[in-house]
Amino acid sequence: MKVIADLSVVPLGVGVSLAPYIAACEKILARAGLKTRLHGYGTNIEGEWDQVMKAIKECHEKLHEMGVPRISSSLHIGTRVDKEQSLEDRIRSVEQKMK
Amino acid sequence: MKVIADLSVVPLGVGVSLAPYIAACEKILARAGLKTRLHGYGTNIEGEWDQVMKAIKECHEKLHEMGVPRISSSLHIGTRVDKEQSLEDRIRSVEQKMK
Amino acid sequence: MKVIADLSVVPLGVGVSLAPYIAACEKILARAGLKTRLHGYGTNIEGEWDQVMKAIKECHEKLHEMGVPRISSSLHIGTRVDKEQSLEDRIRSVEQKMK
Amino acid sequence: MKVIADLSVVPLGVGVSLAPYIAACEKILARAGLKTRLHGYGTNIEGEWDQVMKAIKECHEKLHEMGVPRISSSLHIGTRVDKEQSLEDRIRSVEQKMK
């Protein structure tokens, strides 16, 4: 089952500069061979369900290893069986309707 | 790794009455042996990471089997390594501070 | 416009014990005359759109006054024009389908 | 109070093609003079709290006018008082840590 997801990881107990932790997650997602797209409040992810979820788990594990005592992530999970749709398709379909 | 999660499943393309689909997910979560707690905008879930994620995947699969063409779920995922904390602990700690 | 919302406030830069901040928000929501229901990953809120949003803004302002440098909240916002539905209605309709 | 937000609007009861509704919201956000950035699972928004929330309310109202009976939106709301930070700053700070 293919999934289009959006992940926003919030490390707690390590102050207000979160970029090093977000970057560590980005690297894990990229190394997992997933298609990702960083935005201003998270990361779009496209891939197979199990691969995506495995990478997100690794991200939590890595951050705890880096010393983060507590994490609260937000995840949007989109699946559909009516048609194939990529991240680019989704953005393009909205942009076309805005013309 | 233990996780405290909050799941809000939104089936698309099946009208506005979502209760049968939410109920189908609840049953899957319960049968998976997870501690759950239904609220007005989703379900709190407590359990081991892999078990929780497996049950959520089954929920998406089941809904697609039931004829839902598209699903958009929201998931909050909380992990911590500084201490054990249950759903009840979380609620109690806020309620104590409100006195 | 009536709204059924779900708010999860995450204060950053104040360590891992978030209960005092969540409790401060709960008090603001209650004082605003909103119907609320605390759960293990946030709070259900029922009320008029403007009142709900005003209270959430006051919550962010109050937490910053309390010394929180950064906040990341998650909010679910549900509106419908086909019928009236309360928080209790939503829970009841799922529970009935689970029998 | 400045806010960096992320909005994902999910119209219910109008089938599975959501792009016309998302596009209608995008236009409202743009006309409100807000800085926005469409991504594959929502839209980043930067602006003053009241302006951002007013535009999101208009978006719900507009969609209901367009015939959408029910809407479930997800919103992330970020505020901070320790420093000014734009959407671009947030992305840049993560990208720098990935090098």
mmCIF file of C-alpha atoms in Angstrom:
data_model
loop_
_atom_site.group_PDB
_atom_site.id
_atom_site.type_symbol
_atom_site.label_atom_id
_atom_site.label_comp_id
_atom_site.label_asym_id
_atom_site.label_seq_id
_atom_site.Cartn_x
_atom_site.Cartn_y
_atom_site.Cartn_z
ATOM 1 C CA MET A 1 0.000 0.000 0.000
ATOM 2 C CA LYS A 2 1.458 3.313 -1.126
ATOM 3 C CA VAL A 3 1.231 6.289 1.199
ATOM 4 C CA ILE A 4 1.640 10.021 0.907
ATOM 5 C CA ALA A 5 2.538 11.324 4.338
ATOM 6 C CA ASP A 6 3.489 14.542 6.042
ATOM 7 C CA LEU A 7 5.724 14.404 9.106
ATOM 8 C CA SER A 8 6.367 17.147 11.653
ATOM 9 C CA VAL A 9 8.737 16.017 14.408
ATOM 10 C CA VAL A 10 8.858 18.066 17.617
ATOM 11 C CA PRO A 11 11.731 17.186 19.992
ATOM 12 C CA LEU A 12 11.052 18.257 23.607
ATOM 13 C CA GLY A 13 13.513 18.984 26.365
ATOM 14 C CA VAL A 14 16.337 20.171 24.115
ATOM 15 C CA GLY A 15 15.608 23.893 23.923
ATOM 16 C CA VAL A 16 14.165 25.816 20.990
ATOM 17 C CA SER A 17 16.682 25.089 18.209
ATOM 18 C CA LEU A 18 15.265 22.046 16.523
ATOM 19 C CA ALA A 19 17.037 22.146 13.148
ATOM 20 C CA PRO A 20 19.784 19.600 14.015
ATOM 21 C CA TYR A 21 17.120 17.039 14.964
ATOM 22 C CA ILE A 22 14.920 17.719 11.959
ATOM 23 C CA ALA A 23 18.007 17.385 9.753
ATOM 24 C CA ALA A 24 18.862 14.019 11.349
ATOM 25 C CA CYS A 25 15.366 12.785 10.455
ATOM 26 C CA GLU A 26 15.641 14.107 6.907
ATOM 27 C CA LYS A 27 18.827 12.119 6.418
ATOM 28 C CA ILE A 28 17.156 8.928 7.664
ATOM 29 C CA LEU A 29 14.188 9.437 5.324
ATOM 30 C CA ALA A 30 16.505 10.090 2.370
ATOM 31 C CA ARG A 31 18.729 7.084 3.132
ATOM 32 C CA ALA A 32 15.582 4.924 3.270
ATOM 33 C CA GLY A 33 15.101 5.696 -0.422
ATOM 34 C CA LEU A 34 11.902 7.629 0.167
ATOM 35 C CA LYS A 35 10.870 10.599 -1.917
ATOM 36 C CA THR A 36 10.770 13.583 0.446
ATOM 37 C CA ARG A 37 10.123 17.283 0.195
ATOM 38 C CA LEU A 38 10.992 19.568 3.113
ATOM 39 C CA HIS A 39 8.626 22.486 3.746
ATOM 40 C CA GLY A 40 8.260 25.152 6.422
ATOM 41 C CA TYR A 41 6.348 22.978 8.914
ATOM 42 C CA GLY A 42 7.412 19.424 8.152
ATOM 43 C CA THR A 43 8.271 17.044 5.349
ATOM 44 C CA ASN A 44 6.178 15.420 2.637
ATOM 45 C CA ILE A 45 7.021 11.741 2.208
ATOM 46 C CA GLU A 46 6.026 9.357 -0.565
ATOM 47 C CA GLY A 47 6.610 5.604 -0.459
ATOM 48 C CA GLU A 48 5.405 2.181 0.574
ATOM 49 C CA TRP A 49 3.590 2.138 3.953
ATOM 50 C CA ASP A 50 6.054 -0.206 5.695
ATOM 51 C CA GLN A 51 9.123 1.664 4.457
ATOM 52 C CA VAL A 52 7.711 5.034 5.466
ATOM 53 C CA MET A 53 6.744 3.834 8.954
ATOM 54 C CA LYS A 54 10.076 2.066 9.465
ATOM 55 C CA ALA A 55 11.937 5.287 8.634
ATOM 56 C CA ILE A 56 9.772 7.347 11.002
ATOM 57 C CA LYS A 57 10.480 4.850 13.795
ATOM 58 C CA GLU A 58 14.210 5.083 13.070
ATOM 59 C CA CYS A 59 13.892 8.844 13.262
ATOM 60 C CA HIS A 60 12.390 8.672 16.783
ATOM 61 C CA GLU A 61 15.057 6.161 17.840
ATOM 62 C CA LYS A 62 17.881 8.288 16.430
ATOM 63 C CA LEU A 63 16.646 11.443 18.183
ATOM 64 C CA HIS A 64 16.431 9.641 21.529
ATOM 65 C CA GLU A 65 20.006 8.393 20.938
ATOM 66 C CA MET A 66 21.019 12.015 20.303
ATOM 67 C CA GLY A 67 19.745 12.823 23.798
ATOM 68 C CA VAL A 68 16.179 13.977 23.143
ATOM 69 C CA PRO A 69 14.151 12.788 26.178
ATOM 70 C CA ARG A 70 10.694 13.274 24.646
ATOM 71 C CA ILE A 71 9.269 13.599 21.132
ATOM 72 C CA SER A 72 5.817 14.539 19.889
ATOM 73 C CA SER A 73 5.384 13.990 16.150
ATOM 74 C CA SER A 74 2.439 14.879 13.947
ATOM 75 C CA LEU A 75 1.844 12.669 10.957
ATOM 76 C CA HIS A 76 -0.676 12.905 8.150
ATOM 77 C CA ILE A 77 -1.198 9.628 6.316
ATOM 78 C CA GLY A 78 -2.947 9.555 2.947
ATOM 79 C CA THR A 79 -3.845 6.339 1.123
ATOM 80 C CA ARG A 80 -6.083 5.829 -1.880
ATOM 81 C CA VAL A 81 -7.129 2.893 -4.023
ATOM 82 C CA ASP A 82 -9.044 4.769 -6.738
ATOM 83 C CA LYS A 83 -5.957 5.995 -8.584
ATOM 84 C CA GLU A 84 -2.205 6.459 -8.387
ATOM 85 C CA GLN A 85 -1.217 9.937 -7.245
ATOM 86 C CA SER A 86 2.217 11.349 -6.525
ATOM 87 C CA LEU A 87 3.156 14.366 -4.421
ATOM 88 C CA GLU A 88 3.705 16.313 -7.643
ATOM 89 C CA ASP A 89 0.279 15.285 -8.949
ATOM 90 C CA ARG A 90 -1.331 16.645 -5.809
ATOM 91 C CA ILE A 91 0.377 20.023 -6.040
ATOM 92 C CA ARG A 92 -0.218 20.267 -9.806
ATOM 93 C CA SER A 93 -3.939 19.488 -9.506
ATOM 94 C CA VAL A 94 -4.413 22.361 -7.045
ATOM 95 C CA GLU A 95 -2.272 24.777 -9.085
ATOM 96 C CA GLN A 96 -4.292 24.032 -12.217
ATOM 97 C CA LYS A 97 -7.517 24.908 -10.410
ATOM 98 C CA MET A 98 -6.057 28.227 -9.282
ATOM 99 C CA LYS A 99 -5.567 29.550 -12.811
ATOM 100 C CA MET B 1 9.698 1.539 22.189
ATOM 101 C CA LYS B 2 6.400 2.447 23.824
ATOM 102 C CA VAL B 3 4.221 5.053 22.176
ATOM 103 C CA ILE B 4 1.252 7.155 23.178
ATOM 104 C CA ALA B 5 -0.611 8.052 20.012
ATOM 105 C CA ASP B 6 -3.744 9.828 18.907
ATOM 106 C CA LEU B 7 -5.434 8.741 15.689
ATOM 107 C CA SER B 8 -8.083 10.592 13.705
ATOM 108 C CA VAL B 9 -9.128 8.694 10.586
ATOM 109 C CA VAL B 10 -10.977 10.611 7.847
ATOM 110 C CA PRO B 11 -12.534 8.425 5.102
ATOM 111 C CA LEU B 12 -13.154 10.346 1.854
ATOM 112 C CA GLY B 13 -15.610 9.609 -0.917
ATOM 113 C CA VAL B 14 -18.205 7.889 1.279
ATOM 114 C CA GLY B 15 -20.375 10.823 2.289
ATOM 115 C CA VAL B 16 -20.523 12.557 5.655
ATOM 116 C CA SER B 17 -21.482 9.712 8.007
ATOM 117 C CA LEU B 18 -18.160 8.387 9.165
ATOM 118 C CA ALA B 19 -19.145 6.484 12.320
ATOM 119 C CA PRO B 20 -19.252 2.988 10.710
ATOM 120 C CA TYR B 21 -15.671 3.434 9.510
ATOM 121 C CA ILE B 22 -14.388 4.855 12.777
ATOM 122 C CA ALA B 23 -16.072 1.944 14.584
ATOM 123 C CA ALA B 24 -14.359 -0.571 12.279
ATOM 124 C CA CYS B 25 -10.987 0.965 13.207
ATOM 125 C CA GLU B 26 -11.821 0.922 16.906
ATOM 126 C CA LYS B 27 -12.522 -2.791 16.703
ATOM 127 C CA ILE B 28 -9.183 -3.439 15.002
ATOM 128 C CA LEU B 29 -7.315 -1.428 17.638
ATOM 129 C CA ALA B 30 -9.119 -3.265 20.456
ATOM 130 C CA ARG B 31 -8.521 -6.704 18.915
ATOM 131 C CA ALA B 32 -4.818 -5.842 18.621
ATOM 132 C CA GLY B 33 -4.720 -5.709 22.412
ATOM 133 C CA LEU B 34 -3.974 -2.002 22.496
ATOM 134 C CA LYS B 35 -5.235 0.293 25.225
ATOM 135 C CA THR B 36 -7.528 2.806 23.531
ATOM 136 C CA ARG B 37 -9.777 5.654 24.578
ATOM 137 C CA LEU B 38 -12.256 7.121 22.111
ATOM 138 C CA HIS B 39 -12.794 10.899 22.287
ATOM 139 C CA GLY B 40 -14.724 13.445 20.248
ATOM 140 C CA TYR B 41 -12.052 13.904 17.544
ATOM 141 C CA GLY B 42 -10.165 10.627 17.466
ATOM 142 C CA THR B 43 -8.764 7.886 19.664
ATOM 143 C CA ASN B 44 -5.916 7.782 22.163
ATOM 144 C CA ILE B 45 -3.782 4.666 21.769
ATOM 145 C CA GLU B 46 -1.132 3.241 24.087
ATOM 146 C CA GLY B 47 1.147 0.357 23.170
ATOM 147 C CA GLU B 48 4.375 -0.821 21.601
ATOM 148 C CA TRP B 49 5.360 1.144 18.451
ATOM 149 C CA ASP B 50 5.212 -1.837 16.068
ATOM 150 C CA GLN B 51 1.862 -3.066 17.355
ATOM 151 C CA VAL B 52 0.300 0.383 17.179
ATOM 152 C CA MET B 53 1.521 0.997 13.633
ATOM 153 C CA LYS B 54 0.474 -2.489 12.481
ATOM 154 C CA ALA B 55 -3.061 -1.878 13.773
ATOM 155 C CA ILE B 56 -3.265 1.522 12.064
ATOM 156 C CA LYS B 57 -2.190 -0.068 8.779
ATOM 157 C CA GLU B 58 -4.858 -2.759 9.198
ATOM 158 C CA CYS B 59 -7.380 -0.001 9.804
ATOM 159 C CA HIS B 60 -6.518 1.681 6.455
ATOM 160 C CA GLU B 61 -6.616 -1.702 4.686
ATOM 161 C CA LYS B 62 -9.970 -2.615 6.253
ATOM 162 C CA LEU B 63 -11.564 0.703 5.285
ATOM 163 C CA HIS B 64 -10.401 0.349 1.681
ATOM 164 C CA GLU B 65 -11.902 -3.178 1.689
ATOM 165 C CA MET B 66 -15.156 -1.644 2.951
ATOM 166 C CA GLY B 67 -15.177 0.508 -0.171
ATOM 167 C CA VAL B 68 -13.510 3.728 1.003
ATOM 168 C CA PRO B 69 -11.539 5.016 -2.018
ATOM 169 C CA ARG B 70 -9.398 7.543 -0.136
ATOM 170 C CA ILE B 71 -8.341 8.064 3.492
ATOM 171 C CA SER B 72 -6.548 10.931 5.200
ATOM 172 C CA SER B 73 -5.531 10.134 8.774
ATOM 173 C CA SER B 74 -3.958 12.395 11.355
ATOM 174 C CA LEU B 75 -1.691 10.766 13.868
ATOM 175 C CA HIS B 76 0.112 12.184 16.887
ATOM 176 C CA ILE B 77 3.003 10.035 18.066
ATOM 177 C CA GLY B 78 4.555 10.571 21.485
ATOM 178 C CA THR B 79 7.645 8.729 22.692
ATOM 179 C CA ARG B 80 9.817 9.415 25.718
ATOM 180 C CA VAL B 81 12.848 7.798 27.306
ATOM 181 C CA ASP B 82 13.038 9.855 30.520
ATOM 182 C CA LYS B 83 10.187 8.054 32.269
ATOM 183 C CA GLU B 84 7.265 5.694 31.859
ATOM 184 C CA GLN B 85 3.981 7.515 31.355
ATOM 185 C CA SER B 86 0.526 6.112 30.637
ATOM 186 C CA LEU B 87 -2.471 7.848 29.108
ATOM 187 C CA GLU B 88 -3.978 8.087 32.596
ATOM 188 C CA ASP B 89 -0.773 9.628 33.971
ATOM 189 C CA ARG B 90 -0.933 12.317 31.305
ATOM 190 C CA ILE B 91 -4.515 13.261 32.088
ATOM 191 C CA ARG B 92 -3.954 13.104 35.852
ATOM 192 C CA SER B 93 -0.875 15.331 35.718
ATOM 193 C CA VAL B 94 -2.847 18.074 33.935
ATOM 194 C CA GLU B 95 -5.863 17.723 36.230
ATOM 195 C CA GLN B 96 -3.668 18.054 39.318
ATOM 196 C CA LYS B 97 -2.248 21.341 38.018
ATOM 197 C CA MET B 98 -5.767 22.695 37.452
ATOM 198 C CA LYS B 99 -6.737 22.505 41.115
ATOM 199 C CA MET C 1 -20.429 29.017 12.640
ATOM 200 C CA LYS C 2 -20.142 26.282 15.261
ATOM 201 C CA VAL C 3 -16.919 24.305 15.462
ATOM 202 C CA ILE C 4 -15.816 21.074 17.061
ATOM 203 C CA ALA C 5 -12.082 21.310 17.578
ATOM 204 C CA ASP C 6 -9.248 19.349 19.093
ATOM 205 C CA LEU C 7 -6.257 21.221 20.491
ATOM 206 C CA SER C 8 -2.842 19.839 21.392
ATOM 207 C CA VAL C 9 -0.482 22.530 22.677
ATOM 208 C CA VAL C 10 3.254 21.773 22.736
ATOM 209 C CA PRO C 11 5.404 24.301 24.643
ATOM 210 C CA LEU C 12 9.065 24.244 23.592
ATOM 211 C CA GLY C 13 12.120 25.340 25.537
ATOM 212 C CA VAL C 14 10.701 24.630 29.002
ATOM 213 C CA GLY C 15 11.781 21.035 29.516
ATOM 214 C CA VAL C 16 9.636 17.907 29.372
ATOM 215 C CA SER C 17 7.025 18.596 32.070
ATOM 216 C CA LEU C 18 4.238 20.237 30.153
ATOM 217 C CA ALA C 19 1.291 19.748 32.542
ATOM 218 C CA PRO C 20 1.415 23.253 34.119
ATOM 219 C CA TYR C 21 1.144 24.819 30.661
ATOM 220 C CA ILE C 22 -1.608 22.519 29.450
ATOM 221 C CA ALA C 23 -3.496 23.248 32.680
ATOM 222 C CA ALA C 24 -3.156 27.014 32.105
ATOM 223 C CA CYS C 25 -4.736 26.564 28.671
ATOM 224 C CA GLU C 26 -7.527 24.401 30.072
ATOM 225 C CA LYS C 27 -8.412 27.161 32.513
ATOM 226 C CA ILE C 28 -8.569 29.736 29.709
ATOM 227 C CA LEU C 29 -10.824 27.502 27.621
ATOM 228 C CA ALA C 30 -13.124 26.850 30.577
ATOM 229 C CA ARG C 31 -13.299 30.536 31.549
ATOM 230 C CA ALA C 32 -14.240 31.333 27.938
ATOM 231 C CA GLY C 33 -17.411 29.343 28.517
ATOM 232 C CA LEU C 34 -16.460 26.660 26.002
ATOM 233 C CA LYS C 35 -17.409 23.038 26.389
ATOM 234 C CA THR C 36 -14.139 21.106 26.716
ATOM 235 C CA ARG C 37 -13.089 17.535 27.327
ATOM 236 C CA LEU C 38 -9.479 16.758 28.227
ATOM 237 C CA HIS C 39 -8.042 13.530 26.796
ATOM 238 C CA GLY C 40 -4.627 11.881 26.737
ATOM 239 C CA TYR C 41 -3.267 13.863 23.752
ATOM 240 C CA GLY C 42 -5.160 17.143 23.824
ATOM 241 C CA THR C 43 -8.555 18.664 24.449
ATOM 242 C CA ASN C 44 -11.856 18.496 22.575
ATOM 243 C CA ILE C 45 -13.508 21.918 22.308
ATOM 244 C CA GLU C 46 -17.032 22.792 21.221
ATOM 245 C CA GLY C 47 -18.232 26.342 20.596
ATOM 246 C CA GLU C 48 -18.627 29.228 18.203
ATOM 247 C CA TRP C 49 -15.670 29.647 15.804
ATOM 248 C CA ASP C 50 -14.687 33.147 17.002
ATOM 249 C CA GLN C 51 -14.872 32.239 20.682
ATOM 250 C CA VAL C 52 -12.843 29.071 20.206
ATOM 251 C CA MET C 53 -10.130 30.844 18.206
ATOM 252 C CA LYS C 54 -10.013 33.767 20.660
ATOM 253 C CA ALA C 55 -9.449 31.352 23.547
ATOM 254 C CA ILE C 56 -6.693 29.493 21.678
ATOM 255 C CA LYS C 57 -4.943 32.809 20.985
ATOM 256 C CA GLU C 58 -5.198 33.725 24.679
ATOM 257 C CA CYS C 59 -3.693 30.345 25.479
ATOM 258 C CA HIS C 60 -0.621 31.050 23.303
ATOM 259 C CA GLU C 61 -0.315 34.563 24.779
ATOM 260 C CA LYS C 62 -0.605 33.266 28.358
ATOM 261 C CA LEU C 63 2.059 30.591 27.816
ATOM 262 C CA HIS C 64 4.487 33.135 26.362
ATOM 263 C CA GLU C 65 3.799 35.351 29.422
ATOM 264 C CA MET C 66 4.611 32.320 31.617
ATOM 265 C CA GLY C 67 8.037 32.211 29.948
ATOM 266 C CA VAL C 68 7.520 29.716 27.130
ATOM 267 C CA PRO C 69 9.743 30.947 24.256
ATOM 268 C CA ARG C 70 8.208 28.808 21.525
ATOM 269 C CA ILE C 71 4.923 26.934 21.027
ATOM 270 C CA SER C 72 3.814 24.460 18.366
ATOM 271 C CA SER C 73 0.109 23.637 18.574
ATOM 272 C CA SER C 74 -1.886 21.124 16.566
ATOM 273 C CA LEU C 75 -5.512 21.934 15.969
ATOM 274 C CA HIS C 76 -8.249 19.935 14.295
ATOM 275 C CA ILE C 77 -11.187 22.062 13.169
ATOM 276 C CA GLY C 78 -14.501 20.456 12.235
ATOM 277 C CA THR C 79 -17.421 22.403 10.792
ATOM 278 C CA ARG C 80 -20.611 21.108 9.168
ATOM 279 C CA VAL C 81 -23.750 22.666 7.745
ATOM 280 C CA ASP C 82 -25.770 19.490 7.112
ATOM 281 C CA LYS C 83 -26.750 18.966 10.744
ATOM 282 C CA GLU C 84 -26.063 19.975 14.335
ATOM 283 C CA GLN C 85 -23.658 17.623 16.074
ATOM 284 C CA SER C 86 -22.184 17.829 19.566
ATOM 285 C CA LEU C 87 -19.056 16.161 20.925
ATOM 286 C CA GLU C 88 -21.292 13.657 22.711
ATOM 287 C CA ASP C 89 -23.178 12.924 19.479
ATOM 288 C CA ARG C 90 -19.914 12.117 17.753
ATOM 289 C CA ILE C 91 -18.768 9.687 20.432
ATOM 290 C CA ARG C 92 -22.218 8.096 20.734
ATOM 291 C CA SER C 93 -22.546 7.524 16.983
ATOM 292 C CA VAL C 94 -19.262 5.582 16.921
ATOM 293 C CA GLU C 95 -20.092 3.611 20.059
ATOM 294 C CA GLN C 96 -23.455 2.560 18.610
ATOM 295 C CA LYS C 97 -21.731 1.180 15.509
ATOM 296 C CA MET C 98 -19.360 -0.861 17.674
ATOM 297 C CA LYS C 99 -22.113 -2.933 19.262
ATOM 298 C CA MET D 1 1.576 38.039 17.489
ATOM 299 C CA LYS D 2 3.136 36.538 14.368
ATOM 300 C CA VAL D 3 2.357 32.958 13.474
ATOM 301 C CA ILE D 4 3.787 30.327 11.159
ATOM 302 C CA ALA D 5 0.998 27.891 10.373
ATOM 303 C CA ASP D 6 0.341 24.841 8.250
ATOM 304 C CA LEU D 7 -3.183 24.199 7.008
ATOM 305 C CA SER D 8 -4.589 21.004 5.544
ATOM 306 C CA VAL D 9 -8.272 21.338 4.629
ATOM 307 C CA VAL D 10 -10.278 18.142 4.077
ATOM 308 C CA PRO D 11 -13.760 18.643 2.546
ATOM 309 C CA LEU D 12 -16.130 15.731 3.224
ATOM 310 C CA GLY D 13 -19.187 14.634 1.296
ATOM 311 C CA VAL D 14 -17.996 15.878 -2.099
ATOM 312 C CA GLY D 15 -16.180 12.829 -3.410
ATOM 313 C CA VAL D 16 -12.442 12.307 -3.711
ATOM 314 C CA SER D 17 -11.384 15.191 -5.976
ATOM 315 C CA LEU D 18 -10.487 17.909 -3.533
ATOM 316 C CA ALA D 19 -8.346 20.192 -5.699
ATOM 317 C CA PRO D 20 -11.112 22.732 -6.559
ATOM 318 C CA TYR D 21 -11.750 23.273 -2.842
ATOM 319 C CA ILE D 22 -8.088 23.490 -1.892
ATOM 320 C CA ALA D 23 -7.611 25.989 -4.723
ATOM 321 C CA ALA D 24 -10.520 28.110 -3.432
ATOM 322 C CA CYS D 25 -8.804 28.273 -0.026
ATOM 323 C CA GLU D 26 -5.456 29.138 -1.591
ATOM 324 C CA LYS D 27 -7.049 32.105 -3.339
ATOM 325 C CA ILE D 28 -8.564 33.353 -0.073
ATOM 326 C CA LEU D 29 -5.227 33.068 1.718
ATOM 327 C CA ALA D 30 -3.438 34.907 -1.101
ATOM 328 C CA ARG D 31 -6.061 37.671 -1.292
ATOM 329 C CA ALA D 32 -5.691 38.144 2.479
ATOM 330 C CA GLY D 33 -2.118 39.247 1.807
ATOM 331 C CA LEU D 34 -0.620 36.285 3.624
ATOM 332 C CA LYS D 35 2.623 34.651 2.599
ATOM 333 C CA THR D 36 1.763 31.090 1.594
ATOM 334 C CA ARG D 37 3.568 28.083 0.199
ATOM 335 C CA LEU D 38 1.598 25.142 -1.150
ATOM 336 C CA HIS D 39 3.060 21.684 -0.521
ATOM 337 C CA GLY D 40 1.922 18.111 -1.103
ATOM 338 C CA TYR D 41 -0.181 17.838 2.081
ATOM 339 C CA GLY D 42 -1.263 21.376 2.856
ATOM 340 C CA THR D 43 -0.102 24.977 2.834
ATOM 341 C CA ASN D 44 2.429 26.867 4.910
ATOM 342 C CA ILE D 45 1.122 30.263 6.011
ATOM 343 C CA GLU D 46 3.007 33.187 7.548
ATOM 344 C CA GLY D 47 1.306 36.265 8.984
ATOM 345 C CA GLU D 48 -0.306 37.984 11.938
ATOM 346 C CA TRP D 49 -2.426 35.639 14.101
ATOM 347 C CA ASP D 50 -5.728 37.475 13.554
ATOM 348 C CA GLN D 51 -5.263 37.755 9.791
ATOM 349 C CA VAL D 52 -4.320 34.089 9.441
ATOM 350 C CA MET D 53 -7.283 32.900 11.507
ATOM 351 C CA LYS D 54 -9.697 35.236 9.707
ATOM 352 C CA ALA D 55 -8.597 33.815 6.352
ATOM 353 C CA ILE D 56 -8.975 30.222 7.555
ATOM 354 C CA LYS D 57 -12.513 30.996 8.758
ATOM 355 C CA GLU D 58 -13.307 32.532 5.353
ATOM 356 C CA CYS D 59 -11.985 29.367 3.750
ATOM 357 C CA HIS D 60 -14.401 27.174 5.745
ATOM 358 C CA GLU D 61 -17.278 29.577 4.990
ATOM 359 C CA LYS D 62 -16.455 29.633 1.270
ATOM 360 C CA LEU D 63 -16.309 25.846 1.008
ATOM 361 C CA HIS D 64 -19.660 25.473 2.739
ATOM 362 C CA GLU D 65 -21.062 28.038 0.247
ATOM 363 C CA MET D 66 -19.626 25.899 -2.562
ATOM 364 C CA GLY D 67 -21.754 23.026 -1.260
ATOM 365 C CA VAL D 68 -19.361 21.174 1.025
ATOM 366 C CA PRO D 69 -21.504 19.809 3.890
ATOM 367 C CA ARG D 70 -18.666 18.960 6.250
ATOM 368 C CA ILE D 71 -15.014 19.984 6.653
ATOM 369 C CA SER D 72 -12.233 18.631 8.846
ATOM 370 C CA SER D 73 -9.109 20.801 8.801
ATOM 371 C CA SER D 74 -5.754 20.177 10.419
ATOM 372 C CA LEU D 75 -3.801 23.211 11.495
ATOM 373 C CA HIS D 76 -0.340 23.547 12.965
ATOM 374 C CA ILE D 77 0.236 26.843 14.745
ATOM 375 C CA GLY D 78 3.744 27.998 15.631
ATOM 376 C CA THR D 79 4.473 31.112 17.687
ATOM 377 C CA ARG D 80 7.719 32.220 19.276
ATOM 378 C CA VAL D 81 8.874 35.235 21.261
ATOM 379 C CA ASP D 82 12.608 34.478 21.420
ATOM 380 C CA LYS D 83 13.347 35.566 17.859
ATOM 381 C CA GLU D 84 11.850 36.460 14.492
ATOM 382 C CA GLN D 85 11.749 33.529 12.115
ATOM 383 C CA SER D 86 10.271 33.285 8.626
ATOM 384 C CA LEU D 87 9.212 30.206 6.694
ATOM 385 C CA GLU D 88 12.398 30.523 4.648
ATOM 386 C CA ASP D 89 14.510 30.761 7.800
ATOM 387 C CA ARG D 90 13.009 27.506 9.041
ATOM 388 C CA ILE D 91 13.745 25.618 5.846
ATOM 389 C CA ARG D 92 17.223 27.136 5.528
ATOM 390 C CA SER D 93 18.188 26.233 9.103
ATOM 391 C CA VAL D 94 17.357 22.556 8.480
ATOM 392 C CA GLU D 95 19.087 22.492 5.095
ATOM 393 C CA GLN D 96 22.273 23.956 6.609
ATOM 394 C CA LYS D 97 22.370 21.167 9.193
ATOM 395 C CA MET D 98 22.026 18.541 6.456
ATOM 396 C CA LYS D 99 25.285 19.481 4.740
#
